[in-house]
Amino acid sequence: MDILFSIVLAAFCLWGFFLTGKDAFPSALGEPGDAFWPRALFVLLFLLVLVNLANDWLFQRKKREGAGQSPLLWRKTAAGFALIAGMALLMPYGGFAFVCLLFLTGYGYLLGERRILFLGVRSLVLTVLISWIFQGALGIELPLGRGPFLLISRFLGQLWPG
Amino acid sequence: MVQAFISGVETLFIPAVFLSVAGGTVLGVVLGAMPGVSASIAVVLALPVAYAMDSVTAAAFLSAVYCASITGGGITAILFRVPGTPSSAPTTLDGYPMARKGEGGKALGFSVLSSMVGGLAASLAMILFCPLISEAAQMAGPSERFALFFLSIAVLVVMDNHNFIKALMSAVLGLLIACGGRDPVTGSSRLLWGDFLPDMGRELIPIMIGLFAVGGVLGQTGKERRGNRVWQTENGGKTRILFPSFKELWAVRFSMVRASVLGILVGILPGAGATSASFLSYAIEKRLSKHPERMGTGVPEGIVAAEAANNGATGGSMVPLLALGIPGGNAVAIIMAFLLARNVEAGPGLVGEHPEYLASVFGSMALTSVLMVLAAAVVARGFAKLLLVNYNAVGPLIVMVAAAGAYGLNQDMKDVALMIGFGIGGYFLVRMGYSLAAFVLGMVIGPMWEQNFYQAYMLAEGNSERIFTRPVTVLIMAVSILILLYPLVKLSVEREKS
């Protein structure tokens, strides 16, 4: 994965180098122009990627990725990505409170809590607590959601003092 | 300096500041005590509370959370051999054996008192050095400041001894991310992510939240857990703090002073932070001890060395932030990002033009150092219950608080998307052995570094030779290059030897 990342990074550097030059303001006399700095960084990063790749090939360093993590734990992490990404995608539609309840329950289960009733009650209490802290105490407006979720969020919003 | 000291003391008499610091201290001690919640995550979780404060009070509040979280980590390290924060790991070496011998209360007493001494020494060092360094920095031109930023990257890259090349790549990647957005001089949009991240100062907050909170939780998700662990101490973790006598404290006076000074010095180095300080201090203490064989068996010197150093480093890491605009560690970088979002640029100008920031941070750190002794004494009895909270509740809670905090900044889902994107990206960077600290430093100092380069270039009328031939610039650049070459020289010497 490390080598693949290095290759992607090298391609990104080449692409970024030419892209920046295309869009940038041309440099005037005595000034570097707004492409100079990013281009210098792209060149530096490209050189470092090459050194890193050479380092890996020449000295056959042991890769850190994957080492010490079983496929089961890797699947758990991947499920974690999916839950977090899903939380962000759902939030504008489901509203903060509903998505928070789902996420706390799902992620808690992923991390090993198997007492479903306890998990549900705990998630509900934590959802109410976070919503109260942000919307009630700190006055920070959180996503309300759409359709029926909007009605639920508005109803909950009326419960917060102030 | 005297004026700054008086202002700092005066700041503490402002009720809002006092209450924020007191609240921040309690919050920091509790969050720091939770395993899996580092000082950086504690500061990230405290950010939404800081949104509601003015910038000066928020700086004091966040500094209090940062300092107190380091101390909180030490308490659980002693009682349960579970370092709440990575910087408290050396505390377990002598703290836990003392607790096993039935001297947990005394170990806690040594821990919080040495934390207090380290914290107070660091805040005094801050008030002493910040005005001097910022005055010197103000006299320097853009080319010298450019060289200073280079030096900070060089030091951090070398301190990160996992992989020198990858640490350097992380820093450059951070600098490139910081390029996205507006050009500091022409104001034009640059690179594709320029339209997505139009204002790096503001967008740094969700990025930081993602890197530390989401990335941290994902990192813990992939670790093996063995159900609900039962934390065992002789009395179930309900320990009263027993403060050591004057004679006992006098016996460890040299360790305390040495560790505090070392902590401050290490803290000043960018990226080194409290963890490096406590490990280094413990190692030095062991080397200098008359009875090194006793270190690790439950002696107060070990606790003092680790705790005074990691608290000393918290104040030390504030010095380059306030005086030069270079954060001394991840938690400090988050505080810097918060200030940038409020259009407060840390650096040489800040101490001169807005001395209230230095005063409030100094006052906050000094007060926190004292208050955390009281907070720890009161809360210590409940630590056993605190540790019964399982990570399967804490982890998801961190992500949701982080999401609410990222959204709350601008009421924009784009910030939540940014947070998650950088959280997942940061997780992979760490997994592949890249340096998160170098990446963050690059991102935070990037715009200022470029601006100084631009100014230096303009002043030299495009003659790059004139930029790099100023005496101080040459000196700083030469030192930086020597620092960068050090790992290569060390590697070749080791190869020759083997």
XYZ file of C-alpha atoms in Angstrom:
660
model
C 0.000 0.000 0.000
C 2.905 2.286 0.794
C 4.385 1.887 -2.693
C 0.998 2.434 -4.303
C 0.536 5.593 -2.237
C 3.990 6.824 -3.296
C 3.144 6.266 -6.968
C -0.174 8.101 -6.588
C 1.655 10.902 -4.813
C 4.231 11.133 -7.607
C 1.469 11.333 -10.220
C -0.293 13.969 -8.119
C 2.923 16.018 -8.016
C 3.310 15.955 -11.801
C -0.345 16.795 -12.351
C -0.240 19.566 -9.717
C 2.953 21.056 -11.143
C 1.456 21.593 -14.604
C -2.022 22.475 -13.378
C -0.724 25.228 -11.095
C 1.309 26.746 -13.888
C -1.715 26.799 -16.195
C -4.057 28.716 -13.886
C -1.599 30.972 -12.104
C -0.982 34.682 -12.419
C 2.241 35.180 -14.384
C 5.154 36.476 -12.367
C 6.167 40.079 -12.841
C 9.689 41.439 -12.539
C 10.954 41.037 -8.974
C 8.098 38.849 -7.773
C 7.828 35.081 -7.832
C 4.223 34.793 -9.079
C 1.588 32.734 -7.321
C 2.632 29.431 -8.950
C 6.194 29.558 -7.661
C 5.635 28.322 -4.113
C 3.269 25.416 -4.912
C 5.466 24.380 -7.838
C 8.559 24.362 -5.628
C 6.690 22.168 -3.145
C 5.485 19.794 -5.878
C 9.065 19.388 -7.120
C 10.365 18.819 -3.579
C 7.625 16.275 -2.819
C 8.257 14.487 -6.110
C 11.960 14.153 -5.279
C 11.150 12.902 -1.784
C 8.725 10.329 -3.201
C 11.474 9.057 -5.487
C 13.899 8.809 -2.560
C 11.252 7.003 -0.523
C 10.580 4.526 -3.312
C 14.308 3.935 -3.824
C 14.713 3.536 -0.087
C 12.019 0.864 -0.011
C 13.373 -1.045 -2.990
C 17.063 -0.824 -2.174
C 16.910 -1.629 1.491
C 13.803 -3.829 1.449
C 12.414 -2.192 4.534
C 9.666 -3.991 6.324
C 6.374 -2.329 5.695
C 4.363 -1.170 8.641
C 0.968 -1.474 7.035
C -0.941 -4.612 7.754
C 1.662 -5.785 10.240
C 0.115 -6.781 13.516
C -3.460 -6.247 12.330
C -5.561 -9.305 11.658
C -8.069 -9.356 8.767
C -10.848 -9.303 11.359
C -9.569 -6.083 12.917
C -9.029 -4.604 9.472
C -12.644 -5.404 8.589
C -13.660 -3.709 11.825
C -11.769 -0.573 10.857
C -13.312 -0.670 7.368
C -16.754 -0.925 8.962
C -15.779 2.071 11.084
C -15.014 4.068 7.898
C -18.376 3.085 6.468
C -20.264 4.078 9.621
C -18.508 7.436 9.863
C -19.018 8.196 6.165
C -22.649 7.064 6.407
C -23.181 9.348 9.381
C -22.017 12.351 7.362
C -24.137 11.411 4.334
C -27.291 10.831 6.371
C -27.027 13.858 8.635
C -28.526 16.497 6.280
C -31.605 14.267 5.745
C -32.012 12.569 9.115
C -30.955 15.470 11.317
C -28.347 15.358 14.066
C -30.384 13.703 16.807
C -31.608 10.737 14.747
C -28.232 10.113 13.078
C -26.416 10.467 16.405
C -28.649 7.807 17.959
C -28.039 5.435 15.033
C -24.305 6.083 14.970
C -23.756 5.658 18.710
C -25.663 2.376 18.603
C -23.917 1.084 15.463
C -20.399 2.066 16.456
C -20.895 0.870 20.022
C -21.917 -2.519 18.612
C -18.894 -2.501 16.307
C -16.608 -1.868 19.278
C -17.956 -4.894 21.094
C -21.008 -3.903 23.127
C -23.452 -6.787 22.672
C -26.127 -5.888 25.244
C -28.568 -4.406 22.738
C -31.055 -2.928 25.201
C -28.290 -1.353 27.280
C -26.655 -0.046 24.097
C -29.915 1.503 22.899
C -30.676 3.195 26.201
C -27.092 4.435 26.584
C -27.112 5.828 23.017
C -30.411 7.578 23.652
C -29.133 9.172 26.859
C -25.912 10.280 25.170
C -27.830 11.670 22.180
C -30.043 13.746 24.468
C -26.971 14.888 26.393
C -24.965 15.958 23.308
C -27.994 17.656 21.762
C -28.702 19.497 24.988
C -25.066 20.605 25.417
C -24.803 21.912 21.859
C -28.278 23.274 21.187
C -29.302 24.189 24.704
C -26.177 25.156 26.644
C -23.845 26.308 23.848
C -26.559 27.629 21.511
C -25.012 25.890 18.481
C -27.581 25.022 15.823
C -27.243 21.424 14.615
C -28.698 19.886 11.395
C -32.460 19.468 11.733
C -33.053 17.057 8.854
C -35.901 16.934 6.389
C -39.491 15.667 6.335
C -40.545 13.795 9.463
C -37.058 14.195 10.963
C -37.437 17.962 10.807
C -40.619 17.711 12.889
C -38.877 15.506 15.461
C -35.881 17.856 15.659
C -38.163 20.871 16.091
C -40.083 19.100 18.828
C -36.815 18.222 20.605
C -35.604 21.798 20.146
C -38.591 23.056 22.122
C -37.542 20.949 25.095
C -34.220 22.723 25.614
C -34.402 25.553 28.117
C -33.484 28.958 26.658
C 8.093 41.311 31.085
C 7.036 42.677 34.483
C 4.058 44.345 32.806
C 3.073 41.059 31.162
C 3.394 39.281 34.500
C 1.148 41.840 36.245
C -1.360 41.687 33.362
C -1.385 37.921 33.617
C -2.177 38.026 37.312
C -4.839 40.692 36.685
C -6.442 38.520 34.021
C -7.183 35.902 36.656
C -9.404 38.354 38.533
C -11.749 38.638 35.549
C -14.617 36.311 36.575
C -15.198 34.940 33.052
C -11.525 34.016 32.664
C -11.294 32.515 36.148
C -14.403 30.382 35.617
C -13.255 29.278 32.156
C -9.854 28.247 33.475
C -11.403 26.426 36.441
C -13.894 24.646 34.153
C -11.143 23.881 31.643
C -9.004 22.392 34.412
C -11.726 19.992 35.568
C -12.617 19.076 31.965
C -8.951 18.538 31.124
C -8.261 16.319 34.156
C -11.334 14.160 33.429
C -10.676 13.842 29.666
C -6.968 13.256 30.190
C -7.754 10.406 32.574
C -9.725 8.507 29.933
C -7.598 5.997 28.028
C -7.648 6.707 24.292
C -8.224 10.422 24.837
C -4.917 12.208 24.224
C -4.233 15.855 25.070
C -4.915 16.743 21.407
C -8.307 14.992 21.474
C -9.115 16.719 24.792
C -8.434 20.128 23.211
C -10.458 19.181 20.103
C -13.429 18.139 22.263
C -13.209 21.423 24.165
C -13.327 23.525 20.974
C -17.141 23.823 20.747
C -17.193 25.278 24.260
C -14.550 27.800 23.174
C -16.710 28.966 20.224
C -18.943 30.769 22.682
C -16.051 32.701 24.287
C -14.108 35.742 23.200
C -10.672 34.956 21.777
C -8.649 35.885 24.883
C -10.836 33.846 27.255
C -10.903 30.963 24.767
C -7.077 30.931 24.602
C -6.965 30.739 28.408
C -9.644 28.008 28.468
C -7.982 25.824 25.826
C -4.570 26.209 27.500
C -6.141 25.057 30.781
C -7.659 21.978 29.115
C -4.303 21.157 27.511
C -2.262 21.434 30.739
C -4.810 19.656 32.931
C -5.251 16.752 30.506
C -1.548 15.956 30.859
C -1.939 15.755 34.651
C -5.144 13.694 34.391
C -3.255 11.128 32.336
C -0.707 10.768 35.142
C -3.312 9.878 37.755
C -4.661 6.839 35.929
C -1.108 5.854 34.998
C -0.370 5.521 38.709
C -3.597 3.907 39.878
C -4.254 1.529 37.003
C -1.077 1.397 34.887
C -3.177 2.978 32.129
C -1.591 6.196 30.882
C -4.485 8.497 29.997
C -2.190 10.411 27.648
C 0.963 9.083 25.900
C 3.105 11.573 27.849
C 2.174 9.795 31.090
C 3.518 6.410 29.963
C 6.832 6.796 31.907
C 4.797 7.648 35.029
C 3.486 4.081 35.100
C 7.030 2.717 35.530
C 7.323 3.913 39.119
C 3.806 5.127 39.861
C 2.063 1.793 39.480
C 4.617 -0.177 41.556
C 4.148 2.419 44.312
C 0.380 1.947 44.111
C 0.856 -1.820 44.291
C 2.881 -1.338 47.458
C -0.063 0.515 48.990
C 1.512 3.930 48.405
C -0.829 5.030 45.624
C -1.923 8.102 47.560
C 1.631 9.245 48.064
C 2.487 8.522 44.411
C -0.448 10.725 43.387
C 0.794 13.414 45.751
C 4.234 13.383 44.132
C 2.615 13.347 40.698
C 0.328 16.357 41.153
C 2.898 18.392 43.077
C 5.610 17.829 40.486
C 3.041 18.613 37.774
C 2.332 21.855 39.597
C 6.025 22.746 39.872
C 6.628 21.864 36.196
C 3.571 23.864 35.128
C 4.461 26.919 37.204
C 8.078 26.864 36.019
C 6.862 26.609 32.429
C 4.464 29.524 32.773
C 7.246 31.651 34.289
C 9.573 30.647 31.454
C 6.854 31.617 29.013
C 6.427 35.093 30.463
C 10.219 35.493 30.555
C 11.118 34.237 27.076
C 8.102 35.165 24.940
C 8.626 38.961 25.014
C 12.380 38.562 24.450
C 12.022 36.129 21.554
C 9.179 38.032 19.920
C 11.159 41.294 20.199
C 14.120 39.641 18.511
C 11.812 38.128 15.888
C 10.281 41.534 15.160
C 13.726 42.920 14.448
C 14.306 40.092 11.988
C 13.306 40.496 8.366
C 11.162 38.141 6.281
C 14.177 36.145 5.102
C 15.204 35.378 8.707
C 11.639 34.410 9.560
C 11.538 32.211 6.457
C 14.703 30.492 7.739
C 13.130 30.060 11.192
C 10.163 28.200 9.715
C 12.617 25.982 7.869
C 14.441 25.333 11.140
C 11.190 24.320 12.873
C 10.425 21.782 10.133
C 14.000 20.451 10.286
C 13.847 19.976 14.064
C 10.474 18.235 13.926
C 11.474 15.935 11.094
C 14.623 14.833 12.920
C 12.800 14.428 16.242
C 10.384 12.052 14.522
C 12.811 9.175 14.342
C 10.549 6.574 12.702
C 11.342 7.533 9.136
C 13.133 10.737 8.261
C 12.048 10.814 4.600
C 8.411 10.108 5.410
C 8.381 12.804 8.091
C 9.753 15.280 5.538
C 7.169 14.130 2.972
C 4.429 14.646 5.586
C 5.589 18.201 6.204
C 5.677 19.028 2.469
C 2.243 17.441 1.998
C 0.937 19.657 4.814
C 2.509 22.703 3.162
C 0.834 21.769 -0.141
C -2.580 21.424 1.504
C -2.038 24.873 2.995
C -1.350 26.222 -0.512
C -4.927 25.471 -1.462
C -7.066 28.533 -1.106
C -6.162 32.120 -1.819
C -2.706 33.205 -2.777
C -1.513 35.360 0.155
C -0.522 38.236 -2.172
C -2.588 38.153 -5.370
C -5.664 36.610 -3.714
C -6.256 34.298 -6.676
C -7.632 30.798 -6.141
C -4.942 28.155 -6.454
C -5.037 24.415 -7.095
C -8.263 22.457 -7.396
C -8.987 22.436 -3.710
C -8.759 26.231 -3.734
C -12.510 26.543 -4.242
C -13.263 23.856 -1.680
C -10.970 25.327 0.980
C -11.195 29.041 0.272
C -9.931 30.134 3.672
C -7.330 27.895 5.244
C -7.445 29.841 8.502
C -11.068 28.928 9.010
C -10.963 25.447 7.500
C -8.068 24.333 9.671
C -10.439 23.669 12.569
C -12.520 20.878 10.951
C -9.317 19.458 9.480
C -7.692 19.306 12.926
C -10.854 17.847 14.469
C -10.822 15.141 11.803
C -7.127 14.332 12.097
C -7.117 13.956 15.855
C -10.645 12.953 16.864
C -11.843 10.835 13.913
C -8.358 9.519 13.091
C -7.766 8.706 16.761
C -11.035 6.764 17.102
C -10.393 4.860 13.853
C -6.939 3.967 15.164
C -8.484 2.582 18.349
C -11.179 0.707 16.374
C -8.534 -1.494 14.787
C -7.049 -2.485 18.134
C -7.878 -5.686 19.903
C -9.942 -5.290 23.058
C -10.734 -7.878 25.650
C -14.191 -6.853 26.740
C -14.759 -4.794 29.845
C -11.492 -4.799 31.699
C -11.702 -4.794 35.450
C -9.325 -2.239 36.850
C -7.673 -3.547 39.968
C -5.983 -1.669 42.752
C -5.882 -2.504 46.431
C -8.951 -0.434 47.212
C -10.679 -0.470 43.834
C -9.066 2.751 42.709
C -10.603 4.877 45.439
C -7.477 6.580 46.551
C -6.980 9.716 48.590
C -4.069 11.881 47.593
C -1.426 11.997 50.318
C 0.844 14.972 49.871
C 4.503 14.217 50.603
C 6.192 15.913 53.536
C 8.634 18.771 53.041
C 11.505 16.387 53.779
C 10.334 13.972 51.090
C 9.958 16.789 48.612
C 13.398 18.170 49.494
C 14.859 14.760 48.688
C 13.619 14.990 45.083
C 14.358 18.707 44.596
C 17.087 18.189 41.990
C 14.964 15.742 40.006
C 12.088 18.197 40.031
C 14.151 21.182 38.890
C 16.019 19.132 36.282
C 12.805 17.663 34.861
C 11.027 21.032 34.770
C 13.900 22.742 32.926
C 14.276 19.818 30.520
C 10.528 19.780 29.901
C 10.503 23.488 29.065
C 13.466 23.147 26.695
C 12.038 20.104 24.918
C 8.596 21.747 24.774
C 10.051 24.741 22.957
C 11.185 22.471 20.111
C 8.403 22.163 17.534
C 6.639 18.833 17.547
C 8.690 17.408 20.426
C 5.973 17.997 23.015
C 5.155 16.486 26.364
C 5.644 12.826 25.375
C 9.255 13.246 24.248
C 9.932 15.398 27.322
C 8.691 12.824 29.831
C 10.514 9.884 28.198
C 13.745 11.849 27.877
C 13.526 13.143 31.425
C 12.926 9.646 32.820
C 15.905 8.282 30.873
C 18.175 11.088 32.122
C 16.955 10.627 35.682
C 17.791 6.940 35.489
C 21.252 7.711 34.151
C 21.977 10.311 36.834
C 20.465 8.366 39.704
C 22.799 7.021 42.403
C 20.668 3.876 42.428
C 19.537 3.321 38.840
C 18.574 -0.263 39.674
C 15.779 1.102 41.897
C 14.183 3.091 39.075
C 11.098 1.227 37.909
C 10.493 -0.417 41.250
C 8.372 2.386 42.687
C 10.540 5.361 43.616
C 9.246 8.947 43.696
C 12.113 10.224 41.492
C 10.653 8.349 38.507
C 7.219 9.940 38.937
C 8.694 13.387 39.499
C 10.953 13.113 36.434
C 8.068 12.210 34.130
C 5.345 14.499 35.507
C 7.415 17.671 36.017
C 8.825 17.262 32.499
C 5.527 16.704 30.684
C 3.905 19.663 32.428
C 7.002 21.768 31.799
C 6.684 20.929 28.119
C 3.130 22.276 27.947
C 4.304 25.805 28.805
C 7.444 25.358 26.731
C 5.390 24.510 23.655
C 3.482 27.780 24.044
C 6.701 29.842 23.735
C 7.336 29.326 19.996
C 3.596 29.635 19.329
C 3.178 33.018 20.974
C 6.605 34.425 20.107
C 7.136 33.087 16.580
C 3.824 31.636 15.382
C 5.326 28.128 15.334
C 3.358 25.575 17.398
C 5.407 23.425 19.753
C 3.111 20.410 19.504
C -0.173 19.020 18.155
C -2.420 20.352 20.926
C -0.840 23.784 20.569
C -1.323 23.619 16.785
C -5.057 23.146 17.425
C -5.103 26.219 19.680
C -3.258 28.121 16.947
C -5.806 26.992 14.346
C -8.609 28.206 16.599
C -6.964 31.614 16.950
C -6.412 31.808 13.172
C -10.111 31.124 12.651
C -10.737 34.195 14.810
C -8.293 36.204 12.662
C -5.725 36.254 15.463
C -2.331 35.459 13.964
C 0.083 34.099 16.536
C 3.630 35.317 16.070
C 5.996 38.164 16.867
C 3.350 40.829 16.316
C 0.885 39.243 18.730
C 2.952 39.689 21.893
C 3.706 43.334 21.034
C 0.308 44.448 19.722
C -1.996 42.215 21.767
C -0.185 41.453 25.037
C -3.500 40.280 26.512
C -3.065 36.909 24.810
C 0.303 36.249 26.438
C -1.072 37.500 29.759
C -4.173 35.295 29.591
C -2.255 32.166 28.559
C 0.339 32.780 31.270
C -2.348 33.435 33.894
C -4.300 30.398 32.750
C -1.322 28.047 32.899
C -0.218 29.294 36.307
C -3.740 29.030 37.724
C -4.301 25.628 36.112
C -1.076 24.355 37.710
C -2.478 25.193 41.146
C -6.122 24.303 40.495
C -5.324 20.895 39.072
C -3.870 19.866 42.427
C -7.235 20.626 44.011
C -9.202 19.142 41.109
C -7.133 15.948 41.195
C -7.510 15.671 44.966
C -11.295 15.972 44.731
C -11.777 13.837 41.637
C -9.236 11.106 42.527
C -11.840 9.156 44.474
C -14.038 8.865 41.407
C -11.354 7.788 38.966
C -12.227 4.129 39.339
C -15.734 4.848 38.088
C -14.387 7.016 35.297
C -12.311 4.127 34.006
C -15.296 1.792 34.028
C -16.609 3.804 31.093
C -15.857 1.508 28.186
C -14.253 2.702 24.972
C -17.274 1.418 23.046
C -19.117 4.378 24.584
C -16.253 6.895 24.542
C -15.121 6.290 20.919
C -18.469 6.926 19.155
C -19.135 9.819 21.547
C -15.852 11.471 20.495
C -16.844 11.197 16.809
C -20.315 12.684 17.380
C -19.029 15.541 19.544
C -16.374 16.158 16.883
C -19.026 16.164 14.124
C -21.216 18.583 16.087
C -18.152 20.754 16.776
C -17.115 20.822 13.108
C -20.667 21.626 11.978
C -21.123 24.247 14.669
C -18.236 26.328 13.347
C -20.123 27.610 10.252
C -23.360 25.558 10.283
C -22.076 23.915 7.119
C -22.060 20.183 6.268
C -18.967 20.806 4.139
C -16.991 21.128 7.380
C -18.240 17.714 8.543
C -17.220 16.217 5.181
C -13.777 17.837 5.505
C -13.437 16.502 9.039
C -14.243 12.959 7.938
C -12.071 13.133 4.828
C -9.053 14.289 6.786
C -9.825 11.884 9.633
C -9.739 8.881 7.301
C -6.761 10.281 5.374
C -4.882 10.961 8.615
C -5.569 7.427 9.798
C -3.974 5.989 6.641
C -1.007 8.362 6.861
C -0.290 7.160 10.397
C -0.771 3.518 9.374
C 1.779 3.929 6.583
C 4.301 5.461 8.959
C 3.932 9.127 8.001
C 4.204 11.803 10.676
C 0.950 13.470 11.668
C 2.851 16.088 13.700
C 4.929 17.115 10.657
C 1.819 17.176 8.449
C 0.001 19.433 10.919
C 3.001 21.729 11.381
C 3.327 22.101 7.598
C -0.351 22.954 7.278
C -0.330 25.480 10.113
C 2.836 27.378 9.239
C 2.444 27.047 5.442
C 0.664 30.345 4.695
C 2.985 32.384 6.939
C 6.044 30.691 5.546
C 4.984 31.472 1.987
C 4.130 35.044 2.883
C 7.578 35.572 4.391
C 9.208 34.022 1.341
C 7.200 36.308 -0.937
C 8.158 39.395 1.075
C 11.824 38.375 1.179
C 11.777 37.787 -2.576
C 10.198 41.188 -3.264
C 12.645 42.988 -0.960
C 15.526 41.291 -2.752
C 13.945 42.386 -6.078
C 13.855 38.827 -7.305
C 17.493 38.147 -6.576
C 17.324 34.889 -4.632
C 21.017 35.153 -3.791
C 20.276 38.237 -1.692
C 17.605 36.387 0.257
C 19.938 33.663 1.429
C 23.079 35.671 2.047
C 21.903 37.689 5.031
C 24.110 36.605 7.968
C 21.359 35.461 10.356
C 19.506 33.704 7.548
C 22.687 31.901 6.523
C 23.309 30.837 10.113
C 19.780 29.518 10.668
C 19.715 27.759 7.281
C 23.120 26.188 7.930
C 21.971 24.902 11.329
C 18.775 23.558 9.750
C 20.671 21.744 7.015
C 23.071 20.260 9.568
C 20.069 19.085 11.609
C 18.516 17.540 8.496
C 21.776 15.803 7.637
C 22.159 14.355 11.135
C 19.990 11.215 10.565
C 21.860 10.443 7.340
C 25.241 10.780 9.043
C 24.034 8.688 11.972
C 22.720 6.003 9.606
C 25.960 5.782 7.640
C 28.026 5.606 10.861
C 25.796 2.800 12.168
C 26.106 0.916 8.856
C 29.874 1.213 8.911
C 29.989 -0.042 12.483
C 27.778 -3.031 11.730
